[in-house]
Amino acid sequence: MNTNSLETVTFGKASSGLDMPDTALAMLDEQGTVVGWTQAAEHFIGHSAECVVGRSAALVLPLFGERQSTSDFVKHCRAQNGWSGTTAVRHRDGRVIEACLRITMLRGLAGAVRWFVSMVDTGTLSGDTMSSLVSGPLLGRAPIGVAVRDLQLRCVFVNDVMAEHDGIPCDKRLGRRLTEVVPGPRSEAVEAMTQQVLQSGTTKVHEYRTWMPEGKGRGYPLAASFHCLQGAGGESLGVCLVSANLAKSRLARERLAVVGEAEARLGGTLDVMQISQELADLAVPLLADFVAVDLEQSTSSGDLSAVRAAPAGEHHPTLRRAGQASIHAGVPESPWMRGGPVAVPQASPFSAVRSTGRSHLEPNLDRAPGTWLDQVPAIGEKIRSYGVHSLMAVPIRAQNALLGVVLFLRTEDPTPFHEGDLLLAEELVKRAVRALDNARRYAREQTAALTLQRNLLPRRLRGGTAVETASRYLPADVEHGVGGDWFDVIPLSAARVALVVGDVVGHGLHAAATMGTLRAAVRTLADLELPPAELLSRLDNTIQRLVEEEDAEPADGTTAVVGATCLYAVYDPATRVCTMARAGHPPPAIIDPQGRVAFPDLPTGAPLGLGLGLGDPFESMELELPEGSLIAFYTDGLVESRDHDIDDGMNSLGAALAEPDRALEDLCDLATESFLEQTSCDDATLLLVRTCSLDTDRAATWTLPSDECASRTARQLAASQLHAWGLDALADSTKLIVSELVTNAVRHGTGTVTLCLKEHNALTCEVSDTSICVPQLRSAGITDENGRGLFLVAQLSHRWGSRPASKGKVVWAEQELPGSSGTRSRPLQAA
């Protein structure tokens, strides 16, 4: 090497490759068989050249797989001009090492093909040495130049990028020495280094830095490493030179640093719109002058049914603009607003990306066919007016689902997009996919939970003649999940009504499903006409069984905590008495007709399902309410927040409801105003009830002696009262019902018998006695003289049942009034 050479080429000192993260290199033939090996590869994988050369690459690269799979993989590499990514490498001792792998296609004389393979252990990438500058682009997938020279220093294989680095076309390089193609001191210096590496036969990395010409006297720094390729016997076969543009390497490392930070930034929220905007902001101006993130409409709800890749020509789901960023203020390049729908021309690259699920690179839009630009004039006009000259479209894919497309444009930056930019864009989108997929799955669960909860809540409240009702269910912010709030209004016998509000511990599908179970259990227990305290005790037992079942066979290996609070009340419009009991739930607010607010001091009771109750954990309290009283049932999410405690919230709720004469819907709006203005971490439920009373002239009660004349007297009294109410059409059926019920009361009980008739939205007949025996419907035999009474009652009434009373029980039967719907209530002529 002469002095003139040293003026243009500066060599770095030789290094052993053991004291720095070395790049392991290998050569494969077109069928995937190893034809060249390096000592760096031996240090990395443990196999010597003698063990590997002549054998399939599948020995050390499981990616190649079996012979058939290897053939398919080679075909894929040929179609894509190579392959890059992170994969497993099998060490000689059996260990599996994670490595960054790059396979580059090299072309030789007469169309010969070789595969250049570079491998770097992902755990050794650090430092600012020249080797890391060469390894960095490999990992960053920036373009690298590769040339292989034989023992006579003739170029036998090369890739297209090398021509970009030194300006020598591939056809002029192949079969010739560098000094034959470009005579001069620089070529002599490079050949001298190549000869030194070839003669040493080692894998020591010799590096140099030079300025290669670019245009009129300008240049850019290059870094190159020389590697000796060995054959099966360990002999030298040639030298492989790998070069990289240092300026692009530094840019690639800066971009990779941003990509490394992207996952943390993008994973900080579960809002798909915010994630999309973060992605656009990260990519501008790092990679593009304008970036748009368009998501399938269904992505925000977590629905997978509409986001599968569809063949060309088939209907695609609508896109919406979820994020966009530009180097220009106000994003003037975009014809669409963020959050709005995006029109996609069928012949555009975007449709191709959505159909194939593969990225699209269009380096020069000036050479692109004008057809797809002209299909949507808004797009074509924007592209031309803002000088868009290069385009990339990258699909957002999660498993088999297509979530959307990211569009990258260059306007001010004159450099066209290339394969390295596309691969970097794909890496950036890949980081966003994880965050979007998590957000989509979370949204899907929240949507399912919210749908389940809304379907389980009553769609129409039926208070009958006992109460007027209105309600609100306000789900918490989606970031915190759907809860297990529920409420219900359950019609009972004799115009009475049950009022329920509850809150299941936790959020999400489990809480919503548990809520549905408890609501069904409450309705079932309400049909038994149990007092509130007893109903809560049985409900507590139900939850305890659920807990025991989940403890015995947890679905996911963990024990799910089941707990709930509940308030259950029964209001009787005939007496205006409301009987309440609660299990760890906030007390209701009661507002009298004058607007005075009170929170009754109900016995608290333990929350359901926690096993805290001993003996009789629940107590009932009776309150006599004036007609027109307002009762507010609610969950703690309405009155408790980070800003104030529950007492302040209850006082605010009472103040908002202190105008009982206003419409219930208006009062609901007033009571929930503050909740809508704040960020809550829990659902809120409000059930407003305005009490009514049953007119005294619509109810009649008689006390009958317990003798054989009682049933006859009862029939006469019932017929007379029905005539007074104008219900003669029900007289015959009612006399039969009354006769059977009174006869049973006299036969099976002691003391007096009470008969009560109530006209509300139905006609109810009640017979009370002192016996605690519950009547049972049975089928009587042909020869039986008794046992047909209740069967007859069941046939004549719309519904019937019994409930416990303080001194015995009440058996009741209900008939629909004439003109109302129903088929089971039908008057019969007396025999």
mmCIF file of C-alpha atoms in Angstrom, residues 141-365:
data_model
loop_
_atom_site.group_PDB
_atom_site.id
_atom_site.type_symbol
_atom_site.label_atom_id
_atom_site.label_comp_id
_atom_site.label_asym_id
_atom_site.label_seq_id
_atom_site.Cartn_x
_atom_site.Cartn_y
_atom_site.Cartn_z
ATOM 1 C CA ARG A 141 -32.416 -3.291 8.085
ATOM 2 C CA ALA A 142 -30.770 -0.375 6.290
ATOM 3 C CA PRO A 143 -29.306 -1.206 2.873
ATOM 4 C CA ILE A 144 -25.869 -2.884 2.994
ATOM 5 C CA GLY A 145 -23.448 -3.653 0.211
ATOM 6 C CA VAL A 146 -22.038 -7.160 -0.108
ATOM 7 C CA ALA A 147 -19.312 -8.371 -2.483
ATOM 8 C CA VAL A 148 -17.491 -11.722 -2.501
ATOM 9 C CA ARG A 149 -14.006 -12.084 -4.097
ATOM 10 C CA ASP A 150 -12.220 -15.333 -4.889
ATOM 11 C CA LEU A 151 -8.564 -16.266 -4.287
ATOM 12 C CA GLN A 152 -7.541 -14.192 -7.295
ATOM 13 C CA LEU A 153 -9.423 -11.192 -5.848
ATOM 14 C CA ARG A 154 -11.993 -11.341 -8.655
ATOM 15 C CA CYS A 155 -15.571 -10.401 -7.756
ATOM 16 C CA VAL A 156 -17.720 -13.540 -8.051
ATOM 17 C CA PHE A 157 -20.906 -12.457 -6.275
ATOM 18 C CA VAL A 158 -22.366 -9.039 -5.448
ATOM 19 C CA ASN A 159 -25.648 -7.355 -4.562
ATOM 20 C CA ASP A 160 -27.168 -4.232 -6.076
ATOM 21 C CA VAL A 161 -26.515 -2.031 -3.036
ATOM 22 C CA MET A 162 -22.743 -2.280 -3.501
ATOM 23 C CA ALA A 163 -23.102 -0.428 -6.791
ATOM 24 C CA GLU A 164 -24.859 2.401 -4.936
ATOM 25 C CA HIS A 165 -21.958 2.610 -2.485
ATOM 26 C CA ASP A 166 -19.015 2.788 -4.885
ATOM 27 C CA GLY A 167 -20.656 3.605 -8.195
ATOM 28 C CA ILE A 168 -19.475 0.449 -10.003
ATOM 29 C CA PRO A 169 -22.237 -1.398 -11.912
ATOM 30 C CA CYS A 170 -22.569 -5.077 -11.096
ATOM 31 C CA ASP A 171 -22.021 -6.249 -14.693
ATOM 32 C CA LYS A 172 -18.691 -4.372 -14.833
ATOM 33 C CA ARG A 173 -17.578 -5.733 -11.454
ATOM 34 C CA LEU A 174 -18.310 -9.471 -11.857
ATOM 35 C CA GLY A 175 -15.290 -11.555 -12.959
ATOM 36 C CA ARG A 176 -12.850 -8.678 -12.482
ATOM 37 C CA ARG A 177 -10.534 -7.329 -9.822
ATOM 38 C CA LEU A 178 -11.262 -3.896 -8.402
ATOM 39 C CA THR A 179 -8.007 -2.495 -9.845
ATOM 40 C CA GLU A 180 -9.087 -3.658 -13.288
ATOM 41 C CA VAL A 181 -12.354 -1.812 -13.076
ATOM 42 C CA VAL A 182 -11.229 1.345 -11.259
ATOM 43 C CA PRO A 183 -7.436 1.699 -11.410
ATOM 44 C CA GLY A 184 -5.893 3.910 -8.785
ATOM 45 C CA PRO A 185 -4.504 4.110 -5.260
ATOM 46 C CA ARG A 186 -7.904 3.654 -3.571
ATOM 47 C CA SER A 187 -8.506 0.347 -5.351
ATOM 48 C CA GLU A 188 -4.958 -0.767 -4.606
ATOM 49 C CA ALA A 189 -5.488 -0.071 -0.903
ATOM 50 C CA VAL A 190 -8.707 -2.050 -0.816
ATOM 51 C CA GLU A 191 -7.104 -4.995 -2.645
ATOM 52 C CA ALA A 192 -4.138 -4.919 -0.287
ATOM 53 C CA MET A 193 -6.486 -5.257 2.671
ATOM 54 C CA THR A 194 -8.439 -8.021 0.902
ATOM 55 C CA GLN A 195 -5.201 -9.936 0.233
ATOM 56 C CA GLN A 196 -4.112 -9.589 3.863
ATOM 57 C CA VAL A 197 -7.388 -11.039 5.124
ATOM 58 C CA LEU A 198 -7.253 -13.834 2.577
ATOM 59 C CA GLN A 199 -3.692 -14.826 3.499
ATOM 60 C CA SER A 200 -4.341 -14.737 7.258
ATOM 61 C CA GLY A 201 -7.352 -17.025 6.915
ATOM 62 C CA THR A 202 -8.776 -15.662 10.150
ATOM 63 C CA THR A 203 -11.993 -13.887 10.987
ATOM 64 C CA LYS A 204 -10.346 -10.826 12.424
ATOM 65 C CA VAL A 205 -12.246 -7.797 11.286
ATOM 66 C CA HIS A 206 -10.220 -5.220 9.392
ATOM 67 C CA GLU A 207 -12.091 -1.991 8.865
ATOM 68 C CA TYR A 208 -11.528 1.147 6.909
ATOM 69 C CA ARG A 209 -13.228 4.476 6.475
ATOM 70 C CA THR A 210 -13.224 6.448 3.261
ATOM 71 C CA TRP A 211 -15.156 9.137 1.456
ATOM 72 C CA MET A 212 -16.684 7.845 -1.743
ATOM 73 C CA PRO A 213 -17.616 10.314 -4.505
ATOM 74 C CA GLU A 214 -21.181 11.534 -4.714
ATOM 75 C CA GLY A 215 -21.939 13.978 -7.472
ATOM 76 C CA LYS A 216 -19.787 17.040 -7.850
ATOM 77 C CA GLY A 217 -17.027 16.509 -5.345
ATOM 78 C CA ARG A 218 -19.405 15.685 -2.492
ATOM 79 C CA GLY A 219 -19.121 12.480 -0.562
ATOM 80 C CA TYR A 220 -20.270 10.445 2.401
ATOM 81 C CA PRO A 221 -18.444 8.139 4.853
ATOM 82 C CA LEU A 222 -18.475 4.384 4.373
ATOM 83 C CA ALA A 223 -17.530 1.626 6.786
ATOM 84 C CA ALA A 224 -16.647 -1.861 5.591
ATOM 85 C CA SER A 225 -15.589 -5.134 7.186
ATOM 86 C CA PHE A 226 -13.618 -7.972 5.542
ATOM 87 C CA HIS A 227 -14.332 -11.600 6.376
ATOM 88 C CA CYS A 228 -12.480 -14.692 5.228
ATOM 89 C CA LEU A 229 -14.781 -17.454 3.955
ATOM 90 C CA GLN A 230 -13.694 -21.034 4.674
ATOM 91 C CA GLY A 231 -14.535 -24.316 2.982
ATOM 92 C CA ALA A 232 -15.208 -27.788 4.385
ATOM 93 C CA GLY A 233 -11.497 -28.395 5.049
ATOM 94 C CA GLY A 234 -10.962 -25.048 6.720
ATOM 95 C CA GLU A 235 -9.217 -23.663 3.638
ATOM 96 C CA SER A 236 -9.762 -20.103 2.465
ATOM 97 C CA LEU A 237 -12.297 -19.775 -0.351
ATOM 98 C CA GLY A 238 -12.403 -16.025 -0.666
ATOM 99 C CA VAL A 239 -13.158 -12.772 1.093
ATOM 100 C CA CYS A 240 -16.550 -11.239 1.783
ATOM 101 C CA LEU A 241 -16.724 -7.441 2.056
ATOM 102 C CA VAL A 242 -19.711 -5.810 3.780
ATOM 103 C CA SER A 243 -20.129 -2.040 3.496
ATOM 104 C CA ALA A 244 -22.568 0.414 5.030
ATOM 105 C CA ASN A 245 -23.232 4.126 4.715
ATOM 106 C CA LEU A 246 -22.207 5.652 8.068
ATOM 107 C CA ALA A 247 -24.524 8.626 7.736
ATOM 108 C CA LYS A 248 -27.471 6.350 7.074
ATOM 109 C CA SER A 249 -26.304 4.096 9.893
ATOM 110 C CA ARG A 250 -26.410 6.961 12.364
ATOM 111 C CA LEU A 251 -29.863 7.953 11.105
ATOM 112 C CA ALA A 252 -30.985 4.346 11.357
ATOM 113 C CA ARG A 253 -29.736 4.133 14.938
ATOM 114 C CA GLU A 254 -31.574 7.335 15.816
ATOM 115 C CA ARG A 255 -34.707 5.888 14.274
ATOM 116 C CA LEU A 256 -34.233 2.598 16.087
ATOM 117 C CA ALA A 257 -33.897 4.486 19.373
ATOM 118 C CA VAL A 258 -37.269 6.096 18.734
ATOM 119 C CA VAL A 259 -38.720 2.734 17.767
ATOM 120 C CA GLY A 260 -37.368 1.325 21.028
ATOM 121 C CA GLU A 261 -39.151 4.060 22.972
ATOM 122 C CA ALA A 262 -42.326 3.735 20.924
ATOM 123 C CA GLU A 263 -43.675 0.702 22.747
ATOM 124 C CA ALA A 264 -43.572 2.485 26.105
ATOM 125 C CA ARG A 265 -45.244 5.602 24.687
ATOM 126 C CA LEU A 266 -47.874 3.727 22.739
ATOM 127 C CA GLY A 267 -48.660 1.284 25.538
ATOM 128 C CA GLY A 268 -49.592 3.988 28.025
ATOM 129 C CA THR A 269 -53.270 4.068 27.079
ATOM 130 C CA LEU A 270 -56.109 1.789 26.002
ATOM 131 C CA ASP A 271 -57.683 4.412 23.744
ATOM 132 C CA VAL A 272 -57.202 3.395 20.093
ATOM 133 C CA MET A 273 -57.568 7.003 18.905
ATOM 134 C CA GLN A 274 -54.837 8.212 21.235
ATOM 135 C CA ILE A 275 -52.543 5.320 20.288
ATOM 136 C CA SER A 276 -53.059 6.116 16.602
ATOM 137 C CA GLN A 277 -52.223 9.781 17.114
ATOM 138 C CA GLU A 278 -49.092 8.882 19.103
ATOM 139 C CA LEU A 279 -47.982 6.667 16.231
ATOM 140 C CA ALA A 280 -48.424 9.483 13.720
ATOM 141 C CA ASP A 281 -46.578 11.946 15.965
ATOM 142 C CA LEU A 282 -43.656 9.513 16.383
ATOM 143 C CA ALA A 283 -43.216 9.026 12.647
ATOM 144 C CA VAL A 284 -43.180 12.753 11.751
ATOM 145 C CA PRO A 285 -40.579 14.025 10.911
ATOM 146 C CA LEU A 286 -38.513 10.978 11.904
ATOM 147 C CA LEU A 287 -39.545 8.966 8.870
ATOM 148 C CA ALA A 288 -42.043 10.952 6.821
ATOM 149 C CA ASP A 289 -43.417 14.446 6.232
ATOM 150 C CA PHE A 290 -47.005 13.290 6.633
ATOM 151 C CA VAL A 291 -48.472 10.221 8.325
ATOM 152 C CA ALA A 292 -52.089 9.101 8.540
ATOM 153 C CA VAL A 293 -53.395 6.199 10.634
ATOM 154 C CA ASP A 294 -56.692 4.834 9.343
ATOM 155 C CA LEU A 295 -58.468 2.160 11.385
ATOM 156 C CA GLU A 296 -61.302 -0.151 10.511
ATOM 157 C CA GLN A 297 -64.552 1.130 12.005
ATOM 158 C CA SER A 298 -64.922 -1.980 14.155
ATOM 159 C CA THR A 299 -61.483 -1.736 15.798
ATOM 160 C CA SER A 300 -62.560 0.629 18.561
ATOM 161 C CA SER A 301 -65.285 -1.794 19.685
ATOM 162 C CA GLY A 302 -63.024 -4.843 19.545
ATOM 163 C CA ASP A 303 -65.127 -6.579 16.899
ATOM 164 C CA LEU A 304 -63.160 -9.063 14.790
ATOM 165 C CA SER A 305 -65.860 -10.021 12.358
ATOM 166 C CA ALA A 306 -65.285 -7.126 9.970
ATOM 167 C CA VAL A 307 -61.506 -6.801 9.924
ATOM 168 C CA ARG A 308 -60.363 -9.902 8.094
ATOM 169 C CA ALA A 309 -58.373 -9.256 4.926
ATOM 170 C CA ALA A 310 -60.754 -9.486 1.946
ATOM 171 C CA PRO A 311 -59.808 -10.425 -1.627
ATOM 172 C CA ALA A 312 -59.595 -7.690 -4.209
ATOM 173 C CA GLY A 313 -62.984 -6.659 -5.523
ATOM 174 C CA GLU A 314 -64.875 -7.610 -2.389
ATOM 175 C CA HIS A 315 -66.421 -5.070 -0.032
ATOM 176 C CA HIS A 316 -64.090 -3.698 2.628
ATOM 177 C CA PRO A 317 -65.263 -2.278 5.949
ATOM 178 C CA THR A 318 -65.124 1.508 6.230
ATOM 179 C CA LEU A 319 -61.931 3.178 7.432
ATOM 180 C CA ARG A 320 -61.871 6.152 9.722
ATOM 181 C CA ARG A 321 -59.007 8.579 10.290
ATOM 182 C CA ALA A 322 -57.754 7.815 13.805
ATOM 183 C CA GLY A 323 -54.516 9.798 13.764
ATOM 184 C CA GLN A 324 -52.577 12.141 11.495
ATOM 185 C CA ALA A 325 -49.496 14.346 11.723
ATOM 186 C CA SER A 326 -47.589 16.625 9.351
ATOM 187 C CA ILE A 327 -44.564 18.888 9.221
ATOM 188 C CA HIS A 328 -47.074 21.592 8.245
ATOM 189 C CA ALA A 329 -49.291 23.165 10.889
ATOM 190 C CA GLY A 330 -52.911 22.108 10.684
ATOM 191 C CA VAL A 331 -52.202 19.004 8.572
ATOM 192 C CA PRO A 332 -53.320 20.654 5.308
ATOM 193 C CA GLU A 333 -52.345 17.599 3.222
ATOM 194 C CA SER A 334 -55.267 15.569 4.573
ATOM 195 C CA PRO A 335 -58.660 15.853 2.867
ATOM 196 C CA TRP A 336 -60.249 14.104 5.876
ATOM 197 C CA MET A 337 -60.707 15.163 9.472
ATOM 198 C CA ARG A 338 -59.499 13.039 12.366
ATOM 199 C CA GLY A 339 -62.313 10.765 13.471
ATOM 200 C CA GLY A 340 -64.141 10.967 10.150
ATOM 201 C CA PRO A 341 -64.644 8.293 7.481
ATOM 202 C CA VAL A 342 -62.000 7.834 4.785
ATOM 203 C CA ALA A 343 -62.866 7.092 1.162
ATOM 204 C CA VAL A 344 -60.535 4.504 -0.379
ATOM 205 C CA PRO A 345 -60.430 4.222 -4.177
ATOM 206 C CA GLN A 346 -60.731 0.595 -5.277
ATOM 207 C CA ALA A 347 -57.696 0.720 -7.588
ATOM 208 C CA SER A 348 -55.436 2.484 -5.085
ATOM 209 C CA PRO A 349 -52.507 0.911 -3.218
ATOM 210 C CA PHE A 350 -54.550 1.146 -0.029
ATOM 211 C CA SER A 351 -57.076 -1.349 -1.340
ATOM 212 C CA ALA A 352 -54.224 -3.644 -2.353
ATOM 213 C CA VAL A 353 -52.776 -3.436 1.146
ATOM 214 C CA ARG A 354 -56.164 -4.257 2.672
ATOM 215 C CA SER A 355 -56.683 -7.139 0.271
ATOM 216 C CA THR A 356 -53.259 -8.757 0.588
ATOM 217 C CA GLY A 357 -52.277 -7.689 4.094
ATOM 218 C CA ARG A 358 -48.804 -6.744 2.723
ATOM 219 C CA SER A 359 -47.036 -3.397 2.690
ATOM 220 C CA HIS A 360 -46.808 -1.271 -0.434
ATOM 221 C CA LEU A 361 -43.883 0.956 -1.448
ATOM 222 C CA GLU A 362 -44.197 3.511 -4.231
ATOM 223 C CA PRO A 363 -40.847 5.382 -4.325
ATOM 224 C CA ASN A 364 -41.781 7.737 -7.155
ATOM 225 C CA LEU A 365 -45.393 8.846 -7.494
#
